[in-house]
Amino acid sequence: MTSTEQQHAITLLRHAYSAFNRDDIEAAVAGLDPKIDWREPIEFPGGGAYRGRAAVAGYLTNSRANWAEGASEPKKFVVHGNRVMVFVHAHFRVKGATTWNDVRLADVYTFHDGVPVAMRAFADPDMALRWAEAETGS
């Protein structure tokens, strides 16, 4: 990706996380490819594979449904070839609980023509980097 394409990709992803945190799921998925291939670790609630914006919107809606409050904040973006790794800090409290959860994870988006066509989430941020490097042959 050129530096302009990288900035566009990061801006798009910042807007998507911001929309998710506002519980505006429609805006969160608006920039995704209509046929996006979205994969969440099986150990995540609702984890699995989702295909298409509507399926991803359903997953995101369900994952926020149990939150009383909180946010999923992107902390660092790393571009590797046509992929953007987003290192995320999720800080949230589920409904009926008084304790907060702190989760650090990484989401890896694959871009084609300026649009995310795939996303793979990793519970282990280091594994995300190793996967992206292996997939791009670096």
mmCIF file with all atom_site columns, C-alpha atoms in Angstrom:
data_model
loop_
_atom_site.group_PDB
_atom_site.id
_atom_site.type_symbol
_atom_site.label_atom_id
_atom_site.label_alt_id
_atom_site.label_comp_id
_atom_site.label_asym_id
_atom_site.label_entity_id
_atom_site.label_seq_id
_atom_site.pdbx_PDB_ins_code
_atom_site.Cartn_x
_atom_site.Cartn_y
_atom_site.Cartn_z
_atom_site.occupancy
_atom_site.B_iso_or_equiv
_atom_site.pdbx_formal_charge
_atom_site.auth_seq_id
_atom_site.auth_comp_id
_atom_site.auth_asym_id
_atom_site.auth_atom_id
_atom_site.pdbx_PDB_model_num
ATOM 1   C CA . MET A 1 1   ? 0.000   0.000   0.000  1.00 0.00 ? 1   MET A CA 1
ATOM 2   C CA . THR A 1 2   ? 1.165   3.510   -0.731 1.00 0.00 ? 2   THR A CA 1
ATOM 3   C CA . SER A 1 3   ? 1.338   5.960   2.174  1.00 0.00 ? 3   SER A CA 1
ATOM 4   C CA . THR A 1 4   ? -1.911  7.567   0.951  1.00 0.00 ? 4   THR A CA 1
ATOM 5   C CA . GLU A 1 5   ? -3.614  4.149   0.827  1.00 0.00 ? 5   GLU A CA 1
ATOM 6   C CA . GLN A 1 6   ? -2.295  3.365   4.305  1.00 0.00 ? 6   GLN A CA 1
ATOM 7   C CA . GLN A 1 7   ? -3.721  6.603   5.710  1.00 0.00 ? 7   GLN A CA 1
ATOM 8   C CA . HIS A 1 8   ? -7.073  5.916   4.021  1.00 0.00 ? 8   HIS A CA 1
ATOM 9   C CA . ALA A 1 9   ? -7.162  2.385   5.472  1.00 0.00 ? 9   ALA A CA 1
ATOM 10  C CA . ILE A 1 10  ? -6.309  3.545   8.983  1.00 0.00 ? 10  ILE A CA 1
ATOM 11  C CA . THR A 1 11  ? -8.867  6.357   8.848  1.00 0.00 ? 11  THR A CA 1
ATOM 12  C CA . LEU A 1 12  ? -11.539 3.922   7.663  1.00 0.00 ? 12  LEU A CA 1
ATOM 13  C CA . LEU A 1 13  ? -10.742 1.542   10.517 1.00 0.00 ? 13  LEU A CA 1
ATOM 14  C CA . ARG A 1 14  ? -10.656 4.335   13.132 1.00 0.00 ? 14  ARG A CA 1
ATOM 15  C CA . HIS A 1 15  ? -14.151 5.362   12.013 1.00 0.00 ? 15  HIS A CA 1
ATOM 16  C CA . ALA A 1 16  ? -15.360 1.750   12.209 1.00 0.00 ? 16  ALA A CA 1
ATOM 17  C CA . TYR A 1 17  ? -14.112 1.287   15.804 1.00 0.00 ? 17  TYR A CA 1
ATOM 18  C CA . SER A 1 18  ? -15.573 4.644   16.786 1.00 0.00 ? 18  SER A CA 1
ATOM 19  C CA . ALA A 1 19  ? -18.945 3.643   15.323 1.00 0.00 ? 19  ALA A CA 1
ATOM 20  C CA . PHE A 1 20  ? -18.821 0.290   17.156 1.00 0.00 ? 20  PHE A CA 1
ATOM 21  C CA . ASN A 1 21  ? -18.148 2.133   20.419 1.00 0.00 ? 21  ASN A CA 1
ATOM 22  C CA . ARG A 1 22  ? -21.188 4.370   19.768 1.00 0.00 ? 22  ARG A CA 1
ATOM 23  C CA . ASP A 1 23  ? -23.215 1.209   19.117 1.00 0.00 ? 23  ASP A CA 1
ATOM 24  C CA . ASP A 1 24  ? -23.736 2.352   15.513 1.00 0.00 ? 24  ASP A CA 1
ATOM 25  C CA . ILE A 1 25  ? -23.203 -1.048  13.958 1.00 0.00 ? 25  ILE A CA 1
ATOM 26  C CA . GLU A 1 26  ? -24.484 0.025   10.531 1.00 0.00 ? 26  GLU A CA 1
ATOM 27  C CA . ALA A 1 27  ? -21.753 2.673   10.336 1.00 0.00 ? 27  ALA A CA 1
ATOM 28  C CA . ALA A 1 28  ? -19.179 0.221   11.720 1.00 0.00 ? 28  ALA A CA 1
ATOM 29  C CA . VAL A 1 29  ? -19.672 -2.168  8.787  1.00 0.00 ? 29  VAL A CA 1
ATOM 30  C CA . ALA A 1 30  ? -20.395 0.415   6.061  1.00 0.00 ? 30  ALA A CA 1
ATOM 31  C CA . GLY A 1 31  ? -16.784 0.539   4.811  1.00 0.00 ? 31  GLY A CA 1
ATOM 32  C CA . LEU A 1 32  ? -16.388 -3.241  4.577  1.00 0.00 ? 32  LEU A CA 1
ATOM 33  C CA . ASP A 1 33  ? -16.579 -5.193  1.346  1.00 0.00 ? 33  ASP A CA 1
ATOM 34  C CA . PRO A 1 34  ? -20.152 -6.496  0.913  1.00 0.00 ? 34  PRO A CA 1
ATOM 35  C CA . LYS A 1 35  ? -18.771 -10.078 0.876  1.00 0.00 ? 35  LYS A CA 1
ATOM 36  C CA . ILE A 1 36  ? -16.198 -9.660  3.663  1.00 0.00 ? 36  ILE A CA 1
ATOM 37  C CA . ASP A 1 37  ? -14.755 -12.829 5.176  1.00 0.00 ? 37  ASP A CA 1
ATOM 38  C CA . TRP A 1 38  ? -14.729 -12.163 8.966  1.00 0.00 ? 38  TRP A CA 1
ATOM 39  C CA . ARG A 1 39  ? -13.208 -14.646 11.436 1.00 0.00 ? 39  ARG A CA 1
ATOM 40  C CA . GLU A 1 40  ? -13.232 -14.491 15.222 1.00 0.00 ? 40  GLU A CA 1
ATOM 41  C CA . PRO A 1 41  ? -11.392 -16.914 17.529 1.00 0.00 ? 41  PRO A CA 1
ATOM 42  C CA . ILE A 1 42  ? -13.601 -19.767 18.635 1.00 0.00 ? 42  ILE A CA 1
ATOM 43  C CA . GLU A 1 43  ? -12.811 -18.893 22.269 1.00 0.00 ? 43  GLU A CA 1
ATOM 44  C CA . PHE A 1 44  ? -14.510 -15.484 21.828 1.00 0.00 ? 44  PHE A CA 1
ATOM 45  C CA . PRO A 1 45  ? -18.242 -15.375 22.628 1.00 0.00 ? 45  PRO A CA 1
ATOM 46  C CA . GLY A 1 46  ? -19.954 -15.998 19.296 1.00 0.00 ? 46  GLY A CA 1
ATOM 47  C CA . GLY A 1 47  ? -16.572 -16.782 17.721 1.00 0.00 ? 47  GLY A CA 1
ATOM 48  C CA . GLY A 1 48  ? -16.490 -18.313 14.283 1.00 0.00 ? 48  GLY A CA 1
ATOM 49  C CA . ALA A 1 49  ? -16.636 -17.328 10.625 1.00 0.00 ? 49  ALA A CA 1
ATOM 50  C CA . TYR A 1 50  ? -19.011 -14.744 9.177  1.00 0.00 ? 50  TYR A CA 1
ATOM 51  C CA . ARG A 1 51  ? -19.489 -13.901 5.507  1.00 0.00 ? 51  ARG A CA 1
ATOM 52  C CA . GLY A 1 52  ? -20.894 -10.586 4.340  1.00 0.00 ? 52  GLY A CA 1
ATOM 53  C CA . ARG A 1 53  ? -21.731 -7.260  5.969  1.00 0.00 ? 53  ARG A CA 1
ATOM 54  C CA . ALA A 1 54  ? -25.105 -8.411  7.345  1.00 0.00 ? 54  ALA A CA 1
ATOM 55  C CA . ALA A 1 55  ? -23.546 -11.425 9.092  1.00 0.00 ? 55  ALA A CA 1
ATOM 56  C CA . VAL A 1 56  ? -20.757 -9.254  10.538 1.00 0.00 ? 56  VAL A CA 1
ATOM 57  C CA . ALA A 1 57  ? -23.303 -6.683  11.707 1.00 0.00 ? 57  ALA A CA 1
ATOM 58  C CA . GLY A 1 58  ? -25.192 -9.466  13.478 1.00 0.00 ? 58  GLY A CA 1
ATOM 59  C CA . TYR A 1 59  ? -22.030 -10.690 15.162 1.00 0.00 ? 59  TYR A CA 1
ATOM 60  C CA . LEU A 1 60  ? -21.043 -7.176  16.298 1.00 0.00 ? 60  LEU A CA 1
ATOM 61  C CA . THR A 1 61  ? -24.559 -6.477  17.565 1.00 0.00 ? 61  THR A CA 1
ATOM 62  C CA . ASN A 1 62  ? -24.540 -9.695  19.584 1.00 0.00 ? 62  ASN A CA 1
ATOM 63  C CA . SER A 1 63  ? -21.063 -9.056  20.976 1.00 0.00 ? 63  SER A CA 1
ATOM 64  C CA . ARG A 1 64  ? -22.119 -5.606  22.261 1.00 0.00 ? 64  ARG A CA 1
ATOM 65  C CA . ALA A 1 65  ? -25.516 -6.769  23.528 1.00 0.00 ? 65  ALA A CA 1
ATOM 66  C CA . ASN A 1 66  ? -24.112 -8.053  26.819 1.00 0.00 ? 66  ASN A CA 1
ATOM 67  C CA . TRP A 1 67  ? -22.066 -4.907  27.546 1.00 0.00 ? 67  TRP A CA 1
ATOM 68  C CA . ALA A 1 68  ? -23.363 -2.505  30.168 1.00 0.00 ? 68  ALA A CA 1
ATOM 69  C CA . GLU A 1 69  ? -20.633 -0.041  29.185 1.00 0.00 ? 69  GLU A CA 1
ATOM 70  C CA . GLY A 1 70  ? -17.162 0.098   27.708 1.00 0.00 ? 70  GLY A CA 1
ATOM 71  C CA . ALA A 1 71  ? -15.183 0.514   24.527 1.00 0.00 ? 71  ALA A CA 1
ATOM 72  C CA . SER A 1 72  ? -12.937 -1.308  22.112 1.00 0.00 ? 72  SER A CA 1
ATOM 73  C CA . GLU A 1 73  ? -10.094 1.116   21.429 1.00 0.00 ? 73  GLU A CA 1
ATOM 74  C CA . PRO A 1 74  ? -7.511  0.735   18.664 1.00 0.00 ? 74  PRO A CA 1
ATOM 75  C CA . LYS A 1 75  ? -4.112  1.489   20.215 1.00 0.00 ? 75  LYS A CA 1
ATOM 76  C CA . LYS A 1 76  ? -1.717  0.850   17.342 1.00 0.00 ? 76  LYS A CA 1
ATOM 77  C CA . PHE A 1 77  ? -1.930  0.273   13.588 1.00 0.00 ? 77  PHE A CA 1
ATOM 78  C CA . VAL A 1 78  ? 0.761   -1.681  11.751 1.00 0.00 ? 78  VAL A CA 1
ATOM 79  C CA . VAL A 1 79  ? 0.674   -1.969  7.972  1.00 0.00 ? 79  VAL A CA 1
ATOM 80  C CA . HIS A 1 80  ? 2.191   -5.115  6.509  1.00 0.00 ? 80  HIS A CA 1
ATOM 81  C CA . GLY A 1 81  ? 1.742   -5.429  2.754  1.00 0.00 ? 81  GLY A CA 1
ATOM 82  C CA . ASN A 1 82  ? -1.974  -5.229  2.015  1.00 0.00 ? 82  ASN A CA 1
ATOM 83  C CA . ARG A 1 83  ? -2.863  -5.922  5.656  1.00 0.00 ? 83  ARG A CA 1
ATOM 84  C CA . VAL A 1 84  ? -3.470  -3.569  8.543  1.00 0.00 ? 84  VAL A CA 1
ATOM 85  C CA . MET A 1 85  ? -3.033  -4.981  12.031 1.00 0.00 ? 85  MET A CA 1
ATOM 86  C CA . VAL A 1 86  ? -4.985  -3.176  14.706 1.00 0.00 ? 86  VAL A CA 1
ATOM 87  C CA . PHE A 1 87  ? -3.837  -3.739  18.263 1.00 0.00 ? 87  PHE A CA 1
ATOM 88  C CA . VAL A 1 88  ? -6.943  -3.262  20.392 1.00 0.00 ? 88  VAL A CA 1
ATOM 89  C CA . HIS A 1 89  ? -7.659  -2.712  24.074 1.00 0.00 ? 89  HIS A CA 1
ATOM 90  C CA . ALA A 1 90  ? -11.225 -3.676  24.978 1.00 0.00 ? 90  ALA A CA 1
ATOM 91  C CA . HIS A 1 91  ? -12.301 -2.348  28.364 1.00 0.00 ? 91  HIS A CA 1
ATOM 92  C CA . PHE A 1 92  ? -15.888 -3.220  29.245 1.00 0.00 ? 92  PHE A CA 1
ATOM 93  C CA . ARG A 1 93  ? -18.316 -4.246  31.950 1.00 0.00 ? 93  ARG A CA 1
ATOM 94  C CA . VAL A 1 94  ? -20.986 -6.808  31.161 1.00 0.00 ? 94  VAL A CA 1
ATOM 95  C CA . LYS A 1 95  ? -24.574 -6.308  32.257 1.00 0.00 ? 95  LYS A CA 1
ATOM 96  C CA . GLY A 1 96  ? -25.182 -7.292  35.867 1.00 0.00 ? 96  GLY A CA 1
ATOM 97  C CA . ALA A 1 97  ? -21.478 -7.246  36.772 1.00 0.00 ? 97  ALA A CA 1
ATOM 98  C CA . THR A 1 98  ? -19.513 -4.750  38.814 1.00 0.00 ? 98  THR A CA 1
ATOM 99  C CA . THR A 1 99  ? -16.077 -5.753  37.581 1.00 0.00 ? 99  THR A CA 1
ATOM 100 C CA . TRP A 1 100 ? -14.454 -4.567  34.383 1.00 0.00 ? 100 TRP A CA 1
ATOM 101 C CA . ASN A 1 101 ? -12.829 -6.760  31.753 1.00 0.00 ? 101 ASN A CA 1
ATOM 102 C CA . ASP A 1 102 ? -9.572  -5.745  30.093 1.00 0.00 ? 102 ASP A CA 1
ATOM 103 C CA . VAL A 1 103 ? -8.744  -7.616  26.923 1.00 0.00 ? 103 VAL A CA 1
ATOM 104 C CA . ARG A 1 104 ? -5.872  -7.001  24.528 1.00 0.00 ? 104 ARG A CA 1
ATOM 105 C CA . LEU A 1 105 ? -6.256  -8.488  21.077 1.00 0.00 ? 105 LEU A CA 1
ATOM 106 C CA . ALA A 1 106 ? -5.375  -7.853  17.464 1.00 0.00 ? 106 ALA A CA 1
ATOM 107 C CA . ASP A 1 107 ? -7.563  -7.598  14.390 1.00 0.00 ? 107 ASP A CA 1
ATOM 108 C CA . VAL A 1 108 ? -5.908  -8.076  10.993 1.00 0.00 ? 108 VAL A CA 1
ATOM 109 C CA . TYR A 1 109 ? -7.703  -6.561  8.000  1.00 0.00 ? 109 TYR A CA 1
ATOM 110 C CA . THR A 1 110 ? -6.821  -7.507  4.440  1.00 0.00 ? 110 THR A CA 1
ATOM 111 C CA . PHE A 1 111 ? -7.426  -4.719  1.935  1.00 0.00 ? 111 PHE A CA 1
ATOM 112 C CA . HIS A 1 112 ? -8.112  -4.868  -1.791 1.00 0.00 ? 112 HIS A CA 1
ATOM 113 C CA . ASP A 1 113 ? -8.628  -1.652  -3.765 1.00 0.00 ? 113 ASP A CA 1
ATOM 114 C CA . GLY A 1 114 ? -8.905  0.349   -0.533 1.00 0.00 ? 114 GLY A CA 1
ATOM 115 C CA . VAL A 1 115 ? -11.614 -1.834  1.015  1.00 0.00 ? 115 VAL A CA 1
ATOM 116 C CA . PRO A 1 116 ? -11.344 -4.461  3.776  1.00 0.00 ? 116 PRO A CA 1
ATOM 117 C CA . VAL A 1 117 ? -12.186 -7.816  2.164  1.00 0.00 ? 117 VAL A CA 1
ATOM 118 C CA . ALA A 1 118 ? -11.212 -9.986  5.146  1.00 0.00 ? 118 ALA A CA 1
ATOM 119 C CA . MET A 1 119 ? -10.705 -9.650  8.886  1.00 0.00 ? 119 MET A CA 1
ATOM 120 C CA . ARG A 1 120 ? -9.171  -12.154 11.244 1.00 0.00 ? 120 ARG A CA 1
ATOM 121 C CA . ALA A 1 121 ? -9.134  -11.519 14.998 1.00 0.00 ? 121 ALA A CA 1
ATOM 122 C CA . PHE A 1 122 ? -6.494  -12.935 17.324 1.00 0.00 ? 122 PHE A CA 1
ATOM 123 C CA . ALA A 1 123 ? -6.711  -13.322 21.090 1.00 0.00 ? 123 ALA A CA 1
ATOM 124 C CA . ASP A 1 124 ? -2.885  -13.206 21.096 1.00 0.00 ? 124 ASP A CA 1
ATOM 125 C CA . PRO A 1 125 ? -1.564  -10.016 19.439 1.00 0.00 ? 125 PRO A CA 1
ATOM 126 C CA . ASP A 1 126 ? 1.861   -11.606 18.821 1.00 0.00 ? 126 ASP A CA 1
ATOM 127 C CA . MET A 1 127 ? 0.206   -14.412 16.873 1.00 0.00 ? 127 MET A CA 1
ATOM 128 C CA . ALA A 1 128 ? -1.443  -11.803 14.620 1.00 0.00 ? 128 ALA A CA 1
ATOM 129 C CA . LEU A 1 129 ? 1.924   -10.429 13.578 1.00 0.00 ? 129 LEU A CA 1
ATOM 130 C CA . ARG A 1 130 ? 3.353   -13.898 12.931 1.00 0.00 ? 130 ARG A CA 1
ATOM 131 C CA . TRP A 1 131 ? 0.277   -14.833 10.865 1.00 0.00 ? 131 TRP A CA 1
ATOM 132 C CA . ALA A 1 132 ? 0.388   -11.645 8.761  1.00 0.00 ? 132 ALA A CA 1
ATOM 133 C CA . GLU A 1 133 ? 4.100   -12.132 8.064  1.00 0.00 ? 133 GLU A CA 1
ATOM 134 C CA . ALA A 1 134 ? 3.600   -15.776 7.097  1.00 0.00 ? 134 ALA A CA 1
ATOM 135 C CA . GLU A 1 135 ? 0.649   -14.976 4.838  1.00 0.00 ? 135 GLU A CA 1
ATOM 136 C CA . THR A 1 136 ? 2.543   -12.273 2.945  1.00 0.00 ? 136 THR A CA 1
ATOM 137 C CA . GLY A 1 137 ? 5.721   -14.344 2.740  1.00 0.00 ? 137 GLY A CA 1
ATOM 138 C CA . SER A 1 138 ? 7.859   -11.909 4.747  1.00 0.00 ? 138 SER A CA 1
#
